[in-house]
Coordinates of C-alpha atoms and ligand atoms in Angstrom, one line a residue:
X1 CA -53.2 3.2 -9.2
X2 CA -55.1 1.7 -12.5
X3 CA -53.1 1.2 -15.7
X4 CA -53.8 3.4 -18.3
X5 CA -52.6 3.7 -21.7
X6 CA -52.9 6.2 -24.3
X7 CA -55.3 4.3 -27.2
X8 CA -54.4 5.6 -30.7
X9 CA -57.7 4.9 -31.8
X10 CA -58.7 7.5 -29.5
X11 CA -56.1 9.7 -29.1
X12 CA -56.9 9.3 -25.7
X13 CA -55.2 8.2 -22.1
X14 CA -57.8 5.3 -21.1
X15 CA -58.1 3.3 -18.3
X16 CA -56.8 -0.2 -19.0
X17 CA -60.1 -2.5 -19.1
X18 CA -59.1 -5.7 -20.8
X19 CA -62.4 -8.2 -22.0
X20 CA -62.8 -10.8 -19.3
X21 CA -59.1 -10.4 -17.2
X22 CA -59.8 -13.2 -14.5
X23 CA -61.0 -15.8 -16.9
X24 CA -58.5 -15.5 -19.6
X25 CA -54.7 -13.4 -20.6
X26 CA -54.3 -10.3 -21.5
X27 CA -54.3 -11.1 -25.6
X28 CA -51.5 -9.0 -27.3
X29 CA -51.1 -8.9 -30.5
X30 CA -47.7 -7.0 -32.1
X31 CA -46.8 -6.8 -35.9
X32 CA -43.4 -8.4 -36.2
X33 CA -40.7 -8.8 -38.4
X34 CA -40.5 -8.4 -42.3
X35 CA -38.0 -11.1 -43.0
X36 CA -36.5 -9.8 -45.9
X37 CA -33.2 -8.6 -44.0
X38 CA -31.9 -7.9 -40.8
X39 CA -33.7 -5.8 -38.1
X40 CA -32.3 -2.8 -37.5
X41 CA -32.3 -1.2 -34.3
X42 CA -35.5 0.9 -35.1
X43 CA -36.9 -2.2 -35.5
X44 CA -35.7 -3.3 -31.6
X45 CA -37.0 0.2 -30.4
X46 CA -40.7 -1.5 -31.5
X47 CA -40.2 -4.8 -30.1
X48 CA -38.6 -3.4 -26.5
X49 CA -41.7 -1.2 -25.8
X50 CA -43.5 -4.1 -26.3
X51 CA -41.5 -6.2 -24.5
X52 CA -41.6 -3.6 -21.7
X53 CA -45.4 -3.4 -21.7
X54 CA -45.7 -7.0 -21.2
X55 CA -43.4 -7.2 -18.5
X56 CA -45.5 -4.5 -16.5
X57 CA -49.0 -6.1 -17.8
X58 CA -47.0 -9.4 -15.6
X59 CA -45.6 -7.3 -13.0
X60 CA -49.3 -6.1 -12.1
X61 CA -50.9 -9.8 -12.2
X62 CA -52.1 -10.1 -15.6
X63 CA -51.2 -13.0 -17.6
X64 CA -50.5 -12.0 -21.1
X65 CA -50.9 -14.2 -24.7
X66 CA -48.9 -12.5 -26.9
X67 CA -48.4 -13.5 -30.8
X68 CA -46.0 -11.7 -33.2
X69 CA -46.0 -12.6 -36.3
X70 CA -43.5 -13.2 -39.1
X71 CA -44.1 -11.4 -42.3
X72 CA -42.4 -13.8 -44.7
X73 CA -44.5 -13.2 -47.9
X74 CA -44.8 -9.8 -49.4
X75 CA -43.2 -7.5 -52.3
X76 CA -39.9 -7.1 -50.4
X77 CA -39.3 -10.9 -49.6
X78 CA -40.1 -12.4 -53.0
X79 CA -38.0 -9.4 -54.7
X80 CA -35.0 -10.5 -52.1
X81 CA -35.4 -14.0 -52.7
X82 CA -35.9 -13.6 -56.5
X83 CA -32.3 -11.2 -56.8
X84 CA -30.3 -14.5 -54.6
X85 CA -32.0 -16.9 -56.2
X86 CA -32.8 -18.8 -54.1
X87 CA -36.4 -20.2 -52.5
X88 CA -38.2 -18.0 -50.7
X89 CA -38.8 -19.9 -47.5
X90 CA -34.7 -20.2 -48.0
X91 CA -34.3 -16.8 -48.3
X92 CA -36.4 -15.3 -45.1
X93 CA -35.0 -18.5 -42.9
X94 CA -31.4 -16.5 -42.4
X95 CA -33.5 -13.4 -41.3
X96 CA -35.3 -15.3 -39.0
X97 CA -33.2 -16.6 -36.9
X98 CA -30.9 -13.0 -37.1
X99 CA -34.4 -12.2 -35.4
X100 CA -34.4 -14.4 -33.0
X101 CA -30.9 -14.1 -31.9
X102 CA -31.1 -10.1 -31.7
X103 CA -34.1 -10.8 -29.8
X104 CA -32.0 -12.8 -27.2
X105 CA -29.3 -10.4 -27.4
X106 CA -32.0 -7.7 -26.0
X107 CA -33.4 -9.2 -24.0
X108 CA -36.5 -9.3 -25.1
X109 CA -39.0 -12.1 -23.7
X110 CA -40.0 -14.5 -26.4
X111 CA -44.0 -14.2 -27.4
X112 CA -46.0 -17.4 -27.0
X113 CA -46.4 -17.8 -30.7
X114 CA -44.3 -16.6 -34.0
X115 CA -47.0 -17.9 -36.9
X116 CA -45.6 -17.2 -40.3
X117 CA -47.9 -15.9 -43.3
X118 CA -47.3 -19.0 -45.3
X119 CA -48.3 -21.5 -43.3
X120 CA -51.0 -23.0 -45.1
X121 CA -53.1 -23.1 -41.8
X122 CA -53.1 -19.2 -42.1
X123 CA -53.7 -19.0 -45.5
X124 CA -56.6 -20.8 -45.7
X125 CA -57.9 -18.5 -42.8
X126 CA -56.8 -15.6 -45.8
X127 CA -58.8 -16.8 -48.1
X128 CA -61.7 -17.5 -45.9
X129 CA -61.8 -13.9 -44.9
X130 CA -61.5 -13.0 -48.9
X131 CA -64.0 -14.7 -49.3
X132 CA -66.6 -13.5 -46.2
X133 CA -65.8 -10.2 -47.4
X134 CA -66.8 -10.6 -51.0
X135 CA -70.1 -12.4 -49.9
X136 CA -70.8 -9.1 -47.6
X137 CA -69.9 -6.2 -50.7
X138 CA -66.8 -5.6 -49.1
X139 CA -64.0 -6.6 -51.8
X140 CA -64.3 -7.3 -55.0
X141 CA -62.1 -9.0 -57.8
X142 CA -60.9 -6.2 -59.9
X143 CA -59.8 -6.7 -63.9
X144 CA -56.0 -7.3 -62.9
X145 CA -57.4 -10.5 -60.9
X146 CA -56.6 -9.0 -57.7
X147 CA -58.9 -8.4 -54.8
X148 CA -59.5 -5.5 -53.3
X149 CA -61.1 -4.0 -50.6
X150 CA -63.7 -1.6 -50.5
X151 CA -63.1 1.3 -48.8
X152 CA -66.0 3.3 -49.5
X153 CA -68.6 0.4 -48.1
X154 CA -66.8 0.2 -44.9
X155 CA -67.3 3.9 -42.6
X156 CA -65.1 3.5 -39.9
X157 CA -62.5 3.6 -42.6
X158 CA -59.7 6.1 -41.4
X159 CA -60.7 6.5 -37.8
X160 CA -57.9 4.8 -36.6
X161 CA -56.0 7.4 -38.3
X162 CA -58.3 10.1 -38.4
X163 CA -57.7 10.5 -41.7
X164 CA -59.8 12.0 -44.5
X165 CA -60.8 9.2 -47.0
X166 CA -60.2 12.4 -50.2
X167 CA -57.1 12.6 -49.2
X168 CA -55.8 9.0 -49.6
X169 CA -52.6 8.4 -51.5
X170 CA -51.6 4.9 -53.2
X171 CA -49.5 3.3 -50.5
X172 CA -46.6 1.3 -51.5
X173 CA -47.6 -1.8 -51.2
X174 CA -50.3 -2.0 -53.7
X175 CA -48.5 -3.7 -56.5
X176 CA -51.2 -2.8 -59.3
X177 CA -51.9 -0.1 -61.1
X178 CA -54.6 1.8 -59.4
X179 CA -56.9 2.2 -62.7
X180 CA -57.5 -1.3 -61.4
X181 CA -59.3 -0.2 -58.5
X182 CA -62.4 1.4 -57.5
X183 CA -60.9 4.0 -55.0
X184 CA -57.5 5.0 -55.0
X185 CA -57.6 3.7 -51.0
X186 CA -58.4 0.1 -51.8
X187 CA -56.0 -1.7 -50.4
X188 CA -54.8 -5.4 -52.2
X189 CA -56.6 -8.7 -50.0
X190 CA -55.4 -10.8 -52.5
X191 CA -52.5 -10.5 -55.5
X192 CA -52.5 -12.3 -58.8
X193 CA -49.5 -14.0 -59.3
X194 CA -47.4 -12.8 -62.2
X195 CA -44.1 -13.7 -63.9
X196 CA -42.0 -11.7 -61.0
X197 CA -43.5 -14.2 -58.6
X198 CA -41.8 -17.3 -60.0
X199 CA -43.1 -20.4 -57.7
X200 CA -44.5 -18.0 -55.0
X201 CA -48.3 -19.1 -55.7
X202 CA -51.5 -20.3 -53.9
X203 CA -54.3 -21.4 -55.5
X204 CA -57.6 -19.6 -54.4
X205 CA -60.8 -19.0 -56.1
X206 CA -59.6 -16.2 -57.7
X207 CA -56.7 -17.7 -59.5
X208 CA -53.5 -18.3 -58.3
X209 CA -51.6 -15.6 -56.1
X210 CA -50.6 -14.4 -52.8
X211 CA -52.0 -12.4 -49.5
X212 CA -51.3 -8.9 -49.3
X213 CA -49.8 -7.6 -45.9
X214 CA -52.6 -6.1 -44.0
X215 CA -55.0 -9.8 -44.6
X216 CA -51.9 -11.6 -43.1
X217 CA -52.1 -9.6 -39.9
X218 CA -56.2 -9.7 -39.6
X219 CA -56.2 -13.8 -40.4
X220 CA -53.3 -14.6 -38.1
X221 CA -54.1 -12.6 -34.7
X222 CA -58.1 -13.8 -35.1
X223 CA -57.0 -17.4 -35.6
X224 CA -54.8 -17.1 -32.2
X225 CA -56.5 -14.6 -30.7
X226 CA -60.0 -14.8 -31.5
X227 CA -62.1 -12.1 -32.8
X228 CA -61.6 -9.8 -30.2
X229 CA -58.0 -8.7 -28.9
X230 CA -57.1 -6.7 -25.9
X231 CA -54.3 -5.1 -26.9
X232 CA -52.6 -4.6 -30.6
X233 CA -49.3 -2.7 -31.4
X234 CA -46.5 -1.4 -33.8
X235 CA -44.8 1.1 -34.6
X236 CA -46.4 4.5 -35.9
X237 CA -46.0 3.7 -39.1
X238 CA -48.0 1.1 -39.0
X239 CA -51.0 2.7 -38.1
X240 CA -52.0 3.8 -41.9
X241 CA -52.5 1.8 -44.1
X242 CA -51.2 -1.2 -42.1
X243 CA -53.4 -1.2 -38.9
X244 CA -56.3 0.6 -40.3
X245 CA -57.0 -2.0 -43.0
X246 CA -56.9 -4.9 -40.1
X247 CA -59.5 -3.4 -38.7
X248 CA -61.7 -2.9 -41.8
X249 CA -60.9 -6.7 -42.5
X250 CA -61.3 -7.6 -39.5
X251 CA -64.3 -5.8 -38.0
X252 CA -65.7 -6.3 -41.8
X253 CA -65.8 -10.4 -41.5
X254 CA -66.6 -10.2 -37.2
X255 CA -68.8 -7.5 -37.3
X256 CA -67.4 -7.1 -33.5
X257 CA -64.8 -4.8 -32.4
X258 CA -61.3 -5.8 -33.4
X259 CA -58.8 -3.9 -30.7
X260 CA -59.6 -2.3 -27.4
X261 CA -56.2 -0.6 -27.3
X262 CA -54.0 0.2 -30.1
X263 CA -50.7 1.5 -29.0
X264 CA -48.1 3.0 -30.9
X265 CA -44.5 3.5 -30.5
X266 CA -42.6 6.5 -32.0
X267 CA -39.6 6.2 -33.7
X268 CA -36.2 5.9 -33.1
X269 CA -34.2 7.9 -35.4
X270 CA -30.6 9.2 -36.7
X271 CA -29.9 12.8 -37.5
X272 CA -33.9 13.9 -36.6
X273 CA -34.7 11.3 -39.6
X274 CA -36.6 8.1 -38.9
X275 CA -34.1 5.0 -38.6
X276 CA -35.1 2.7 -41.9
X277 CA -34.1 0.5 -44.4
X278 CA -34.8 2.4 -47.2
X279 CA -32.6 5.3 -46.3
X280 CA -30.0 3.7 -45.2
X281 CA -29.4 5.2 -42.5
X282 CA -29.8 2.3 -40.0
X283 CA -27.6 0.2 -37.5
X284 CA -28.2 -3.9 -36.7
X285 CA -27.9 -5.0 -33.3
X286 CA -24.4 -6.6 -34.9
X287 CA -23.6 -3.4 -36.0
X288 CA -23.7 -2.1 -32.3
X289 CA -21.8 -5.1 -30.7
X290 CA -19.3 -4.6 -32.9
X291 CA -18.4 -1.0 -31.3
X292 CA -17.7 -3.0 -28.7
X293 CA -21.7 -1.9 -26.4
X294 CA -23.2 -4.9 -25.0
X295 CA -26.8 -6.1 -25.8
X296 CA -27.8 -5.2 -22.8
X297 CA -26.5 -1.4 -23.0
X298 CA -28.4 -1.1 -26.2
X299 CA -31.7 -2.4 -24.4
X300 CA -31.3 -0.1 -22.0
X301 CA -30.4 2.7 -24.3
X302 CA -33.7 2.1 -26.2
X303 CA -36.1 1.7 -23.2
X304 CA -34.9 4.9 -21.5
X305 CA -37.4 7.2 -23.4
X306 CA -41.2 7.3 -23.0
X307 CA -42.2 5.4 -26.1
X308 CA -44.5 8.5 -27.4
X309 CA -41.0 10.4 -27.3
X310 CA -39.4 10.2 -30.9
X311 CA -35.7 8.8 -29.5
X312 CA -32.5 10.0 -31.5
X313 CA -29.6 7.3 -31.9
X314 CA -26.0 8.8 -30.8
X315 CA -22.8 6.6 -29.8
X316 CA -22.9 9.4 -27.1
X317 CA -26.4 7.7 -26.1
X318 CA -24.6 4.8 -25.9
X319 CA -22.3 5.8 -23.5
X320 CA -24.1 7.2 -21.4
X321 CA -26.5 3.9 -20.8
X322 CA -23.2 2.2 -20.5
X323 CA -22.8 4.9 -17.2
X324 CA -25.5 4.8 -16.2
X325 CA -25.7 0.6 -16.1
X326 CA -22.3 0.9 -14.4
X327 CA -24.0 2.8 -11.7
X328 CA -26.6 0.5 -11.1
X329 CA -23.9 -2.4 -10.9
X330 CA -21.8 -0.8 -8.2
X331 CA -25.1 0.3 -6.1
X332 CA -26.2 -3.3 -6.5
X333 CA -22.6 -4.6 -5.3
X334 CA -22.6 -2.4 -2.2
X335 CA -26.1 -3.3 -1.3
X336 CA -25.2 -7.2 -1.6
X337 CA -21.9 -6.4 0.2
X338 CA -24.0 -4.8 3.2
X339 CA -27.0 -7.5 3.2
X340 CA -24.2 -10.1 3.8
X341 CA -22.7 -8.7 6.0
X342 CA -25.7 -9.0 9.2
X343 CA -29.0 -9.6 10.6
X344 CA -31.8 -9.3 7.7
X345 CA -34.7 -9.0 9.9
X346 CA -36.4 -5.4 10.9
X347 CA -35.3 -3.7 7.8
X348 CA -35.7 0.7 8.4
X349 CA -35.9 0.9 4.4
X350 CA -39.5 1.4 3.0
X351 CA -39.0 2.1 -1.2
X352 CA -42.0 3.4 -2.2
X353 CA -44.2 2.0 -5.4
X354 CA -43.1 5.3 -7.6
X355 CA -41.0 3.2 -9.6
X356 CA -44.7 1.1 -10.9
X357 CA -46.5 3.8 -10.5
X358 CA -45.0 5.4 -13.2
X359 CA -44.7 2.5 -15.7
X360 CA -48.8 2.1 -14.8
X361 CA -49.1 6.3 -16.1
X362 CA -48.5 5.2 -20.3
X363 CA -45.6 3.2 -19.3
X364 CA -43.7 6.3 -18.2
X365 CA -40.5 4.7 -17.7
X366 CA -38.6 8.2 -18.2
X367 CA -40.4 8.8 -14.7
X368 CA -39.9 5.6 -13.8
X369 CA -36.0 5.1 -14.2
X370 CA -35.9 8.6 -12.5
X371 CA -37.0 7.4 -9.4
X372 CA -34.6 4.7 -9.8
X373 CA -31.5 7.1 -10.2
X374 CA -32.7 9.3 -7.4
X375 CA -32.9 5.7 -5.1
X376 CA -29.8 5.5 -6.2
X377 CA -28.4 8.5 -4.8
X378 CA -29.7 8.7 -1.7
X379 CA -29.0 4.9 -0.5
X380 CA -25.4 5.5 -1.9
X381 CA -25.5 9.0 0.2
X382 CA -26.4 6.3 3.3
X383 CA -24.1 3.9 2.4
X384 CA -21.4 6.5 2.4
X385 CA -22.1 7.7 5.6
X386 CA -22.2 3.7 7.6
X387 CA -26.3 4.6 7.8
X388 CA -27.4 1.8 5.8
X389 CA -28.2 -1.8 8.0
X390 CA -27.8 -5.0 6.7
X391 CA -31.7 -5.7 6.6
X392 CA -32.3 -2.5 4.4
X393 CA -29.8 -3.2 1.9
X394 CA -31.7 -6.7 1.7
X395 CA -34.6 -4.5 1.3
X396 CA -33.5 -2.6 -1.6
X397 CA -32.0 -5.6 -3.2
X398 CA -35.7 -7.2 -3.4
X399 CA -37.3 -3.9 -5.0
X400 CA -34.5 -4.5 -7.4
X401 CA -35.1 -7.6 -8.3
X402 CA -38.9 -6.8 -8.5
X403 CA -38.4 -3.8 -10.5
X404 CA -36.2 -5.7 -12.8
X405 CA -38.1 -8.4 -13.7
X406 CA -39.7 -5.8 -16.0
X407 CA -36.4 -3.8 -16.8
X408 CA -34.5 -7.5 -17.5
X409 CA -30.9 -5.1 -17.0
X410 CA -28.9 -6.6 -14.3
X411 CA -25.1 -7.4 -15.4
X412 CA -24.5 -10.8 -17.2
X413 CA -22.4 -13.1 -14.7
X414 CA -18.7 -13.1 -14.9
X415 CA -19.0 -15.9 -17.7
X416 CA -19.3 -13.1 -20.3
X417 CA -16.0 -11.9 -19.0
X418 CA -13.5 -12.5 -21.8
X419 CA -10.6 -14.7 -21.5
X420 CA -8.4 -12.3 -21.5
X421 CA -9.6 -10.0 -19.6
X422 CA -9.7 -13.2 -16.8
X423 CA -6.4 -14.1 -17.7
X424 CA -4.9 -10.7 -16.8
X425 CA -7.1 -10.5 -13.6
X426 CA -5.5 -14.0 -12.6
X427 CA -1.9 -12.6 -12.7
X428 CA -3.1 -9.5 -10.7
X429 CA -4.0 -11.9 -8.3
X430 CA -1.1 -13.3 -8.5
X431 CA 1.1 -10.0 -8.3
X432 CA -1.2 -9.1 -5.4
X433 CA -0.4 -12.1 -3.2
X434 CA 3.0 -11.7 -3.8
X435 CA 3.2 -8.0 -2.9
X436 CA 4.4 -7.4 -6.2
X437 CA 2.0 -3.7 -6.6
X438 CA 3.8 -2.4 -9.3
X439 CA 2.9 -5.6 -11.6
X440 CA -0.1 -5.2 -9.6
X441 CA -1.3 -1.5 -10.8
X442 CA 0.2 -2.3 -14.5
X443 CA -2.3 -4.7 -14.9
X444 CA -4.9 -3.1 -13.8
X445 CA -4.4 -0.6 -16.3
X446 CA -4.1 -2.9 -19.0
X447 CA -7.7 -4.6 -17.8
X448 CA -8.9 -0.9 -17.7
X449 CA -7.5 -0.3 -21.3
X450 CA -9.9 -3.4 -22.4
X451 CA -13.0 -2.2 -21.1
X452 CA -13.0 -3.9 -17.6
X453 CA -13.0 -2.9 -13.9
X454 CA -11.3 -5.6 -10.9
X455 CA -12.5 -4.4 -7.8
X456 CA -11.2 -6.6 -4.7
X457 CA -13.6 -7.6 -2.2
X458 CA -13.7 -10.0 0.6
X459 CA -14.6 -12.6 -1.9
X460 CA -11.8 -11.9 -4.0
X461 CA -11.2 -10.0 -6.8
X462 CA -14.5 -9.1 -8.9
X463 CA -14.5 -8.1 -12.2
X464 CA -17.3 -5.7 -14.1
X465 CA -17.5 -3.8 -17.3
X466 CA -15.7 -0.7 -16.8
X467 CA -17.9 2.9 -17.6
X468 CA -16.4 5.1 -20.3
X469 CA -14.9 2.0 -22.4
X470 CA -16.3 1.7 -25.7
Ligands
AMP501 P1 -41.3 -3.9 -40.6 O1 -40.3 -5.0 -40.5 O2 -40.9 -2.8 -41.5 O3 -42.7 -4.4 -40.8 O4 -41.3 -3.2 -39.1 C1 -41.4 -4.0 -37.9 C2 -41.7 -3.1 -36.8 O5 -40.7 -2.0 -36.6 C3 -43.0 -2.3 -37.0 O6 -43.8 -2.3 -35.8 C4 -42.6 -0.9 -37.4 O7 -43.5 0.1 -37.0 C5 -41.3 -0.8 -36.5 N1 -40.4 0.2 -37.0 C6 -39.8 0.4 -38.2 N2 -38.9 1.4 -38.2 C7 -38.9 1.9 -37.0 C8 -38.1 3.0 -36.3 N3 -37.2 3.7 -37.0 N4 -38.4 3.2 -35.0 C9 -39.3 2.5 -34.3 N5 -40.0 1.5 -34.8 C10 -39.8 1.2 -36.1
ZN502 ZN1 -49.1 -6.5 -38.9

């Protein structure tokens, strides 16, 4: 079945066509980060779907170059860096590597590049494009000493969001006054420095100053990518203003067409209201482990919903990924426990390709995980009843591992098991060899009361997260 994605640009489902597929990757490019505190979990909703999508862009052959970049210059990081006074590049380090280390915690494969906004490298490429576009009528310095671009001189402006240029609205992250400006729309390329900036400065031919957002974005992915990239993403709200000015920067310098496929990920929110910073209604990936979830119960929790599907955050959410992970652990343990148990050759077991098939529909891993749970049920109804051979389990343990190597959500080994935890299962074992069951079933319980499940096998004792523990 071909891959097809729904394209924001068209508000269409399209058949996935990337530029020249056998002679080069799949070029990704997704917005990342705005270091000026930690991600929250919304944040992670973005950067799973993406990490998804790249796993099934692998898991059907293609080889992907994916970028994601680091915005550490803009209004929020120089006002965070200005209240701790301390340097900026100080400042957005700590958030940084939070990012990075969430990232690990989820699971989330790393991209092949991270470029940061100020590296000089990029800024140069900035201020190239500034100055491309002014050559061409598209920006112009305005009397505050910014630049600005042009809305009006560029027609495509507000497909992307189908908007309607009259009714355009000053967006946020235009620092100056819009008297300044031609059009209300025109969005900042380039931002005089002023006293609130302290040493956060470039020199430029415009005076000193700084990028604004949407020019880090365009400069970056073109100096990685080249002119034209396969596939570009975010979350919704970056569509307007923050996508649709890349692409009138972009497309303005090139002339060539920035982004086959624009997709979009809804958001995740809390109480029907979008998850965000500024309403402080958000959660960190800390904030989760600390409840006592694992990082790979939140990935899962954050992957099950199609990513057009708005996702509401619940602890209830929570637990039920952590059942619904603690299913997929046992089924995996019985199938090993079969496959080891005889002959591996003639297997009667035949899964079907619903589980890819799905992910290849939009990425529709609701469908997709529902094939899984179903598989589920019926090899555990054959398991149950002696019907499943040792070659078939096999079978079903290599889908797994295929289908994971996109879903990334088999248990960590017992190393993650705490000390504890092992400590108590060691004096079970103990207890157990010397027919002591009472001591035995104590603890047990007291494993149980900590989250954790001992299950003895063959092997000996085996201890997994238990379901329901929080
Ligand atoms: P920012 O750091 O604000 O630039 O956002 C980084 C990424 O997270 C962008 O792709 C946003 O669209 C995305 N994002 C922000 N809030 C949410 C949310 N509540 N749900 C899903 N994605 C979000
Ligand atoms: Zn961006």
């Amino acid at each position: 079945m071909p891959l097809r994605f729904f394209n924001t640009y068209s508000r269409e489902i399209e058949q996935f066509e990337p530029r020249n597929p056998t002679a080069r990757p799949v070029r990704m490019y997704t917005c990342g980060p705005t270091v000026y505190s930690r991600a929250h979990i919304g944040n992670f909703r973005a950067y799973i779907f993406e990490d998804l999508l790249q796993r099934h862009l692998e898991l059907r052959g293609y080889k992907v170059h994916r970028v994601m970049n680091i915005t550490d210059v803009e209004d929020k990081t120089i006002r965070g860096a200005r209240e701790a006074s301390v340097p900026l590049q100080k400042f957005t380090e700590q958030f940084k590597e939070a990012f990075f280390e969430d990232a690990h915690t989820l699971r989330i494969k790393r991209a092949d590049e991270y470029p940061a906004a100020t590296d000089q490298r990029y800024i140069d490429r900035m201020i190239e494009m500034i100055s491309a576009l002014i050559s061409k009528g598209l920006a112009y310095q305005a009397d505050d000493k910014s630049v600005y671009f042009r809305i009006n001189k560029f027609p495509d402006y507000g497909k992307l969001a189908h908007f309607d240029l009259t009714q355009l609205k000053a967006t946020g992250r235009v620092k100056h006054d819009e008297y300044d400006k031609e059009h209300i729309g025109d969005f900042a390329l380039w931002k005089a420095w002023d006293e609130a900036d302290g040493d956060v400065k470039w020199d430029s031919p415009w005076g000193p100053g700084r990028p604004g957002w949407h020019i880090e974005c365009s400069a970056m992915s073109m100096a990685l990518l080249g002119d034209e990239i396969d596939i570009h993403c975010g979350g919704v709200d970056n569509i307007f203003p923050h996508h649709e000015a890349e692409i009138a920067q972009s497309e303005g310098v090139t002339g060539k067409k920035f982004v086959r496929y624009w997709l979009h990920c809804a958001h995740l929110l809390v109480d029907g209201q979008k998850m965000a910073k500024s309403l402080g209604n958000f959660y960190t990936v800390p904030d989760v482990l600390a409840k006592g979830y694992t990082g790979r119960e939140l990935r899962y929790a954050l992957l099950r919903v199609h990513y057009r599907v708005p996702l509401n955050f619940t602890w209830e959410g929570m637990n039920e990924a952590r059942e619904s992970l603690a299913r997929v652990d046992e089924w995996l343990a019985r199938l090993r426990e079969i496959a080891k148990s005889g002959n591996l050759q003639h297997p009667t077991a035949n899964p079907t390709t619903a589980f890819e098939d799905a992910l290849d529909d939009d990425l529709n891993i609701s469908a997709a995980l529902g094939f899984l749970f179903e598989s589920i049920r019926e090899t555990n109804r054959a398991m149950d009843q002696n019907e499943m051979d040792a070659a078939s389990a096999n079978t079903w343990l290599e889908w797994w591992k295929r289908i994971n190597t996109v879903l990334d959500l088999e248990a960590e080994t017992e190393v993650a098991v705490p000390h504890e935890v092992a400590q108590l299962a060691q004096q079970r074992e103990n207890a157990r060899r010397e027919k002591n069951w009472k001591r035995s079933d104590e603890l047990r319980k007291r494993i149980s009361a900590l989250g954790w499940e001992v299950r003895d096998t063959k092997d000996g004792p085996k201890i997994t997260r238990g379901a329901g523990s929080a």
